[in-house]
Amino acid sequence: MIIGLTEKLKNDFGITFKHPALLDEAFTHASYVNEHPRKKLKYYERIEFLGDAVMQLCVSEYLYKRYPSMPEGKLSRLRAAMVCEDSFSKFAKECNFDEYIRLGKGEEKANARQRPSLLCDIFESFIGALYQDQGKKGVDQFIGQVVFPKLDMGWFDHLLDHKTELQELLQKSGEVAISYTEVTDEGPEHDKQYTMTVSANGTVLGTGQGHSKKAAEQNAANAALKKLNAK
Amino acid sequence: MIIGLTEKLKNDFGITFKHPALLDEAFTHASYVNEHPRKKLKYYERIEFLGDAVMQLCVSEYLYKRYPSMPEGKLSRLRAAMVCEDSFSKFAKECNFDEYIRLGKGEEKANARQRPSLLCDIFESFIGALYQDQGKKGVDQFIGQVVFPKLDMGWFDHLLDHKTELQELLQKSGEVAISYTEVTDEGPEHDKQYTMTVSANGTVLGTGQGHSKKAAEQNAANAALKKLNAK
């Protein structure tokens, strides 16, 4: 058993593993197994193979449902930005998973514990263990806490331009005049809340709020996209 | 509704869609939508995005469970051979999915209906529709009929060398003498059935049968792998 890991998962994420041996496998690097041949340990690579595919599906399904009018190309670019070494290593670090990896001495000296590729592997292998222990539902709950909030925190905003998406959608069927109008600004100067509407050929399609005009416009475009798609 | 498709799925695979509109989306190409702008149709690309990830997980999970002693590298190579345009286009063709695609006239003339990349897309989009309609269980049942039997039919045998895998597993803990011995050959000359055993340091680990000595050896190695892994 890896000391402290089960408590950590329980306290931080409300997760209790039915089969903690899966966690041992998920957090054990091949270099540790090689140094302890008598313990007959398993290392994480097989379980990581599974976890990688689990993440691919869970993220795809979430994006597919959350952005019902987003074209496939944009969905794919967004998925690629979320399901990648850079993102996964950050998620692993945020969960303090680096502290629980069982590493061989050589790898420890080489500072592998902080290597993004290893952190990414551990995030995937943890997901593979969680999937086996608690099914897709358990994984969806965990990444609902750790991964998906990043969309609202702006991590992927460079890929989420709702104004461009709305424009592309509206102009599919010919030329359309799109305009954004400020309705109100409320609150004190340092905490102003703007409300904007977006119109096509004079008809209001959506309203959005935000702490800047730009953010309020993006939210108005997003509201319009949701409405148009629900038709 | 696409004529004949729901009957086909019911007769061939016992599948009845609760939401047949998903099937319409899955089998409609963008070129058809462009030619019929008034019908406000959806084309398959978004649903294909989902189906691709569904296949990735279903195949990964199946391989992970079926080959419990297979190292990650080999699992990945096998998955890549199963989840690819070449395989998916063959599965789509086998299911006669090509007959039901709604295509624009230009694409029809260009013989897109038989293009492997389009057939692959349609297989993925069908899987995306099936997943939304009947969950992962429904997809597992369908690919249990169409995809996984190909493993036993030898489609991927060049990637499934059980003898090498057994040797690698046994020699992990030091030098081991592995030998294959013919036990019997039965049946007429044109339909002979060979039985072989595999031993490590003189202890029999597995028995296998086949229509050639080579096939019987592979099956003996596979039996040994299953036994060693169950320990």
PDB file of C-alpha atoms in Angstrom, chain A residues 42-121:
ATOM      1  CA  LYS A  42       3.121  -4.685 -11.374  1.00  0.00           C
ATOM      2  CA  TYR A  43       4.050  -1.355 -12.937  1.00  0.00           C
ATOM      3  CA  TYR A  44       1.678   1.159 -14.424  1.00  0.00           C
ATOM      4  CA  GLU A  45       2.099   0.795 -18.185  1.00  0.00           C
ATOM      5  CA  ARG A  46      -0.766  -1.584 -18.923  1.00  0.00           C
ATOM      6  CA  ILE A  47      -3.225   0.308 -16.746  1.00  0.00           C
ATOM      7  CA  GLU A  48      -2.084   3.566 -18.370  1.00  0.00           C
ATOM      8  CA  PHE A  49      -2.949   2.055 -21.789  1.00  0.00           C
ATOM      9  CA  LEU A  50      -6.530   1.686 -20.556  1.00  0.00           C
ATOM     10  CA  GLY A  51      -6.672   5.084 -18.805  1.00  0.00           C
ATOM     11  CA  ASP A  52      -5.568   6.917 -21.938  1.00  0.00           C
ATOM     12  CA  ALA A  53      -8.582   5.565 -23.861  1.00  0.00           C
ATOM     13  CA  VAL A  54     -10.924   6.277 -20.931  1.00  0.00           C
ATOM     14  CA  MET A  55      -9.856   9.951 -20.880  1.00  0.00           C
ATOM     15  CA  GLN A  56     -10.295  10.193 -24.637  1.00  0.00           C
ATOM     16  CA  LEU A  57     -13.920   9.057 -24.383  1.00  0.00           C
ATOM     17  CA  CYS A  58     -14.880  10.978 -21.231  1.00  0.00           C
ATOM     18  CA  VAL A  59     -13.523  14.274 -22.590  1.00  0.00           C
ATOM     19  CA  SER A  60     -15.044  13.681 -26.057  1.00  0.00           C
ATOM     20  CA  GLU A  61     -18.470  12.947 -24.630  1.00  0.00           C
ATOM     21  CA  TYR A  62     -18.378  15.978 -22.326  1.00  0.00           C
ATOM     22  CA  LEU A  63     -17.386  18.365 -25.130  1.00  0.00           C
ATOM     23  CA  TYR A  64     -19.906  16.811 -27.519  1.00  0.00           C
ATOM     24  CA  LYS A  65     -22.747  17.464 -25.045  1.00  0.00           C
ATOM     25  CA  ARG A  66     -21.553  20.808 -23.677  1.00  0.00           C
ATOM     26  CA  TYR A  67     -21.052  22.401 -27.105  1.00  0.00           C
ATOM     27  CA  PRO A  68     -23.952  21.041 -29.183  1.00  0.00           C
ATOM     28  CA  SER A  69     -23.341  23.436 -32.059  1.00  0.00           C
ATOM     29  CA  MET A  70     -19.557  23.210 -32.221  1.00  0.00           C
ATOM     30  CA  PRO A  71     -18.270  21.775 -35.507  1.00  0.00           C
ATOM     31  CA  GLU A  72     -16.149  18.639 -35.448  1.00  0.00           C
ATOM     32  CA  GLY A  73     -12.858  20.360 -36.321  1.00  0.00           C
ATOM     33  CA  LYS A  74     -13.090  22.650 -33.331  1.00  0.00           C
ATOM     34  CA  LEU A  75     -14.164  19.812 -31.031  1.00  0.00           C
ATOM     35  CA  SER A  76     -11.090  17.874 -32.149  1.00  0.00           C
ATOM     36  CA  ARG A  77      -8.731  20.810 -31.517  1.00  0.00           C
ATOM     37  CA  LEU A  78     -10.238  21.365 -28.082  1.00  0.00           C
ATOM     38  CA  ARG A  79      -9.984  17.664 -27.209  1.00  0.00           C
ATOM     39  CA  ALA A  80      -6.363  17.597 -28.351  1.00  0.00           C
ATOM     40  CA  ALA A  81      -5.581  20.557 -26.062  1.00  0.00           C
ATOM     41  CA  MET A  82      -7.233  18.860 -23.080  1.00  0.00           C
ATOM     42  CA  VAL A  83      -6.012  15.298 -23.689  1.00  0.00           C
ATOM     43  CA  CYS A  84      -2.263  15.884 -23.952  1.00  0.00           C
ATOM     44  CA  GLU A  85       0.926  15.625 -21.917  1.00  0.00           C
ATOM     45  CA  ASP A  86       0.962  19.302 -21.017  1.00  0.00           C
ATOM     46  CA  SER A  87      -2.574  19.300 -19.570  1.00  0.00           C
ATOM     47  CA  PHE A  88      -2.384  15.879 -17.913  1.00  0.00           C
ATOM     48  CA  SER A  89       0.926  16.660 -16.195  1.00  0.00           C
ATOM     49  CA  LYS A  90      -0.619  19.842 -14.763  1.00  0.00           C
ATOM     50  CA  PHE A  91      -3.667  17.938 -13.515  1.00  0.00           C
ATOM     51  CA  ALA A  92      -1.401  15.303 -11.888  1.00  0.00           C
ATOM     52  CA  LYS A  93       0.650  18.007 -10.186  1.00  0.00           C
ATOM     53  CA  GLU A  94      -2.469  19.815  -8.989  1.00  0.00           C
ATOM     54  CA  CYS A  95      -3.645  16.547  -7.371  1.00  0.00           C
ATOM     55  CA  ASN A  96      -0.173  16.114  -5.786  1.00  0.00           C
ATOM     56  CA  PHE A  97       0.110  12.726  -7.495  1.00  0.00           C
ATOM     57  CA  ASP A  98       3.871  13.301  -7.898  1.00  0.00           C
ATOM     58  CA  GLU A  99       4.333  12.710  -4.146  1.00  0.00           C
ATOM     59  CA  TYR A 100       2.993   9.151  -4.320  1.00  0.00           C
ATOM     60  CA  ILE A 101       4.880   7.654  -7.299  1.00  0.00           C
ATOM     61  CA  ARG A 102       7.066   4.613  -6.461  1.00  0.00           C
ATOM     62  CA  LEU A 103      10.292   5.247  -8.377  1.00  0.00           C
ATOM     63  CA  GLY A 104      13.645   3.472  -8.593  1.00  0.00           C
ATOM     64  CA  LYS A 105      16.675   5.243  -7.100  1.00  0.00           C
ATOM     65  CA  GLY A 106      18.247   6.129 -10.428  1.00  0.00           C
ATOM     66  CA  GLU A 107      15.068   7.741 -11.726  1.00  0.00           C
ATOM     67  CA  GLU A 108      14.628   9.556  -8.418  1.00  0.00           C
ATOM     68  CA  LYS A 109      18.095  11.066  -8.759  1.00  0.00           C
ATOM     69  CA  ALA A 110      17.329  12.068 -12.353  1.00  0.00           C
ATOM     70  CA  ASN A 111      14.338  14.001 -10.970  1.00  0.00           C
ATOM     71  CA  ALA A 112      11.867  11.870 -12.973  1.00  0.00           C
ATOM     72  CA  ARG A 113       9.210  12.623 -10.327  1.00  0.00           C
ATOM     73  CA  GLN A 114       8.785  16.116 -11.816  1.00  0.00           C
ATOM     74  CA  ARG A 115       9.100  15.054 -15.483  1.00  0.00           C
ATOM     75  CA  PRO A 116       5.937  16.060 -17.413  1.00  0.00           C
ATOM     76  CA  SER A 117       5.878  12.784 -19.394  1.00  0.00           C
ATOM     77  CA  LEU A 118       5.918  10.732 -16.167  1.00  0.00           C
ATOM     78  CA  LEU A 119       3.283  12.940 -14.505  1.00  0.00           C
ATOM     79  CA  CYS A 120       1.113  12.540 -17.596  1.00  0.00           C
ATOM     80  CA  ASP A 121       1.552   8.734 -17.458  1.00  0.00           C
TER      81      ASP A 121
END
